[in-house]
Amino acid sequence: MSCVFCRIVAREIPADILYEDEFVVGFRDINPVAPVHILVVPKAHVSRIDAPEVCDLKLGHHILCAIGTIARQEGLQEAGFRIVSNAGRDGGQTVGHLHFHILAGRRLVWPPG
Ligand code: AMP
Ligand code: ZN
């Protein structure tokens, strides 16, 4: 298995996992760009947000619920946070396994670069 996030889900490589349920895993980004930088990934290998399996597997529901749960768990509600899912070249996606970034802990600029 070559996908780095599949390997994290399978516990084949270490990660700072802070959330897990039947469908989703959340862990800290290895190269954080904010004081809080968490990645939320489906356990199933899905390439990106526009892959049809996202609908078939009802992953959107599970991932959105998990993001909210993690935000509450990590105490991000009061100051707020941002969700990003990069897709493809122009989106800046570097890992081909669907993931949502949760960014928090500093004032984030808009629009993003
Ligand atoms: P993206 O550029 O949107 O595809 O995001 C991929 C993210 O995965 C980047 O922020 C990387 O720092 C992060 N990343 C890559 N490998 C690992 C890893 N082994 N553990 C945790 N985060 C990782
Ligand atoms: Zn994968």
mmCIF file of C-alpha atoms and ligand atoms in Angstrom:
data_model
loop_
_atom_site.group_PDB
_atom_site.id
_atom_site.type_symbol
_atom_site.label_atom_id
_atom_site.label_comp_id
_atom_site.label_asym_id
_atom_site.label_seq_id
_atom_site.Cartn_x
_atom_site.Cartn_y
_atom_site.Cartn_z
ATOM 1 C CA MET A 1 0.000 0.000 0.000
ATOM 2 C CA SER A 2 1.684 3.209 -1.121
ATOM 3 C CA CYS A 3 -0.837 5.860 -0.080
ATOM 4 C CA VAL A 4 0.532 7.649 2.970
ATOM 5 C CA PHE A 5 -2.886 8.345 4.493
ATOM 6 C CA CYS A 6 -4.037 4.730 3.963
ATOM 7 C CA ARG A 7 -0.889 3.716 5.810
ATOM 8 C CA ILE A 8 -1.690 6.083 8.673
ATOM 9 C CA VAL A 9 -5.247 4.703 8.852
ATOM 10 C CA ALA A 10 -3.796 1.164 8.944
ATOM 11 C CA ARG A 11 -1.288 2.217 11.654
ATOM 12 C CA GLU A 12 1.591 1.238 9.365
ATOM 13 C CA ILE A 13 3.245 4.612 9.855
ATOM 14 C CA PRO A 14 2.938 6.749 12.971
ATOM 15 C CA ALA A 15 0.739 9.806 13.282
ATOM 16 C CA ASP A 16 -0.647 11.869 16.137
ATOM 17 C CA ILE A 17 -4.191 10.542 15.852
ATOM 18 C CA LEU A 18 -6.721 12.523 17.859
ATOM 19 C CA TYR A 19 -10.007 11.227 16.465
ATOM 20 C CA GLU A 20 -11.289 7.964 15.035
ATOM 21 C CA ASP A 21 -14.701 6.510 14.272
ATOM 22 C CA GLU A 22 -16.022 3.846 11.910
ATOM 23 C CA PHE A 23 -15.439 5.930 8.770
ATOM 24 C CA VAL A 24 -12.997 8.731 9.565
ATOM 25 C CA VAL A 25 -9.601 9.401 11.152
ATOM 26 C CA GLY A 26 -8.249 12.762 12.323
ATOM 27 C CA PHE A 27 -4.551 13.372 12.966
ATOM 28 C CA ARG A 28 -2.120 16.263 13.230
ATOM 29 C CA ASP A 29 -0.463 17.493 10.041
ATOM 30 C CA ILE A 30 3.255 16.666 9.998
ATOM 31 C CA ASN A 31 4.065 20.131 8.609
ATOM 32 C CA PRO A 32 1.618 22.484 10.334
ATOM 33 C CA VAL A 33 0.893 25.876 8.779
ATOM 34 C CA ALA A 34 -1.092 27.075 11.796
ATOM 35 C CA PRO A 35 -0.829 26.437 15.553
ATOM 36 C CA VAL A 36 -3.622 23.888 15.127
ATOM 37 C CA HIS A 37 -3.455 21.908 11.876
ATOM 38 C CA ILE A 38 -5.456 18.700 11.790
ATOM 39 C CA LEU A 39 -6.209 16.456 8.806
ATOM 40 C CA VAL A 40 -9.508 14.594 8.603
ATOM 41 C CA VAL A 41 -9.538 11.663 6.189
ATOM 42 C CA PRO A 42 -11.950 8.873 5.264
ATOM 43 C CA LYS A 43 -10.703 5.412 6.154
ATOM 44 C CA ALA A 44 -11.595 4.288 2.638
ATOM 45 C CA HIS A 45 -9.181 5.418 -0.061
ATOM 46 C CA VAL A 46 -10.989 8.146 -2.021
ATOM 47 C CA SER A 47 -8.895 10.396 -4.235
ATOM 48 C CA ARG A 48 -10.535 13.798 -3.727
ATOM 49 C CA ILE A 49 -13.771 15.629 -2.986
ATOM 50 C CA ASP A 50 -15.146 15.284 -6.529
ATOM 51 C CA ALA A 51 -14.723 11.483 -6.646
ATOM 52 C CA PRO A 52 -18.148 9.772 -7.045
ATOM 53 C CA GLU A 53 -17.458 7.481 -4.091
ATOM 54 C CA VAL A 54 -17.873 10.485 -1.817
ATOM 55 C CA CYS A 55 -21.619 10.313 -2.554
ATOM 56 C CA ASP A 56 -21.832 6.517 -2.721
ATOM 57 C CA LEU A 57 -20.264 6.090 0.696
ATOM 58 C CA LYS A 58 -22.101 9.044 2.270
ATOM 59 C CA LEU A 59 -18.669 10.258 3.274
ATOM 60 C CA GLY A 60 -19.666 13.901 3.244
ATOM 61 C CA HIS A 61 -22.013 13.337 6.147
ATOM 62 C CA HIS A 62 -19.468 11.388 8.150
ATOM 63 C CA ILE A 63 -16.615 13.795 7.502
ATOM 64 C CA LEU A 64 -18.635 16.911 8.306
ATOM 65 C CA CYS A 65 -19.861 15.374 11.543
ATOM 66 C CA ALA A 66 -16.302 14.363 12.430
ATOM 67 C CA ILE A 67 -14.984 17.873 11.723
ATOM 68 C CA GLY A 68 -17.545 19.367 14.091
ATOM 69 C CA THR A 69 -16.791 16.781 16.746
ATOM 70 C CA ILE A 70 -13.046 17.448 16.478
ATOM 71 C CA ALA A 71 -13.599 21.216 16.635
ATOM 72 C CA ARG A 72 -15.559 20.804 19.877
ATOM 73 C CA GLN A 73 -13.080 18.276 21.250
ATOM 74 C CA GLU A 74 -10.106 20.552 20.551
ATOM 75 C CA GLY A 75 -11.824 23.679 21.877
ATOM 76 C CA LEU A 76 -11.854 25.545 18.578
ATOM 77 C CA GLN A 77 -15.396 26.873 18.753
ATOM 78 C CA GLU A 78 -14.897 30.226 20.400
ATOM 79 C CA ALA A 79 -12.002 31.539 18.307
ATOM 80 C CA GLY A 80 -13.076 29.687 15.167
ATOM 81 C CA PHE A 81 -11.255 27.735 12.516
ATOM 82 C CA ARG A 82 -11.107 27.091 8.773
ATOM 83 C CA ILE A 83 -11.749 23.966 6.689
ATOM 84 C CA VAL A 84 -9.838 23.448 3.420
ATOM 85 C CA SER A 85 -9.881 20.546 0.975
ATOM 86 C CA ASN A 86 -7.412 21.007 -1.857
ATOM 87 C CA ALA A 87 -8.242 19.186 -5.112
ATOM 88 C CA GLY A 88 -5.902 18.685 -8.025
ATOM 89 C CA ARG A 89 -3.066 20.812 -9.368
ATOM 90 C CA ASP A 90 -4.575 24.256 -9.068
ATOM 91 C CA GLY A 91 -6.017 23.414 -5.669
ATOM 92 C CA GLY A 92 -2.543 22.489 -4.477
ATOM 93 C CA GLN A 93 -3.336 18.883 -3.551
ATOM 94 C CA THR A 94 -0.168 16.936 -2.759
ATOM 95 C CA VAL A 95 -1.613 13.738 -1.241
ATOM 96 C CA GLY A 96 -4.099 11.836 -3.415
ATOM 97 C CA HIS A 97 -6.328 10.645 -0.570
ATOM 98 C CA LEU A 98 -9.242 12.942 0.263
ATOM 99 C CA HIS A 99 -8.527 15.053 3.306
ATOM 100 C CA PHE A 100 -9.862 18.140 5.011
ATOM 101 C CA HIS A 101 -7.487 20.512 6.750
ATOM 102 C CA ILE A 102 -8.723 22.051 9.996
ATOM 103 C CA LEU A 103 -6.693 25.234 10.536
ATOM 104 C CA ALA A 104 -6.921 27.224 13.765
ATOM 105 C CA GLY A 105 -4.971 29.068 16.406
ATOM 106 C CA ARG A 106 -4.193 32.241 14.465
ATOM 107 C CA ARG A 107 -6.094 34.791 12.379
ATOM 108 C CA LEU A 108 -6.223 33.361 8.856
ATOM 109 C CA VAL A 109 -6.083 35.666 5.855
ATOM 110 C CA TRP A 110 -8.709 35.781 3.117
ATOM 111 C CA PRO A 111 -8.519 35.234 0.222
ATOM 112 C CA PRO A 112 -5.967 32.417 0.518
ATOM 113 C CA GLY A 113 -2.867 32.650 -1.643
HETATM 114 P P1 AMP B 1 -2.536 18.784 0.498
HETATM 115 O O1 AMP B 1 -1.320 19.568 0.066
HETATM 116 O O2 AMP B 1 -3.785 19.573 0.606
HETATM 117 O O3 AMP B 1 -2.691 17.527 -0.331
HETATM 118 O O4 AMP B 1 -2.228 18.352 1.998
HETATM 119 C C1 AMP B 1 -1.440 17.254 2.327
HETATM 120 C C2 AMP B 1 -0.987 17.453 3.747
HETATM 121 O O5 AMP B 1 -0.545 16.209 4.247
HETATM 122 C C3 AMP B 1 0.169 18.439 3.898
HETATM 123 O O6 AMP B 1 -0.239 19.516 4.752
HETATM 124 C C4 AMP B 1 1.277 17.592 4.519
HETATM 125 O O7 AMP B 1 2.025 18.299 5.470
HETATM 126 C C5 AMP B 1 0.481 16.460 5.153
HETATM 127 N N1 AMP B 1 1.210 15.212 5.337
HETATM 128 C C6 AMP B 1 1.916 14.535 4.412
HETATM 129 N N2 AMP B 1 2.411 13.401 4.940
HETATM 130 C C7 AMP B 1 1.993 13.359 6.232
HETATM 131 C C8 AMP B 1 2.171 12.436 7.309
HETATM 132 N N3 AMP B 1 2.915 11.325 7.183
HETATM 133 N N4 AMP B 1 1.587 12.722 8.494
HETATM 134 C C9 AMP B 1 0.855 13.850 8.651
HETATM 135 N N5 AMP B 1 0.636 14.741 7.674
HETATM 136 C C10 AMP B 1 1.202 14.507 6.481
HETATM 137 ZN ZN ZN B 2 -5.266 6.275 0.590
#
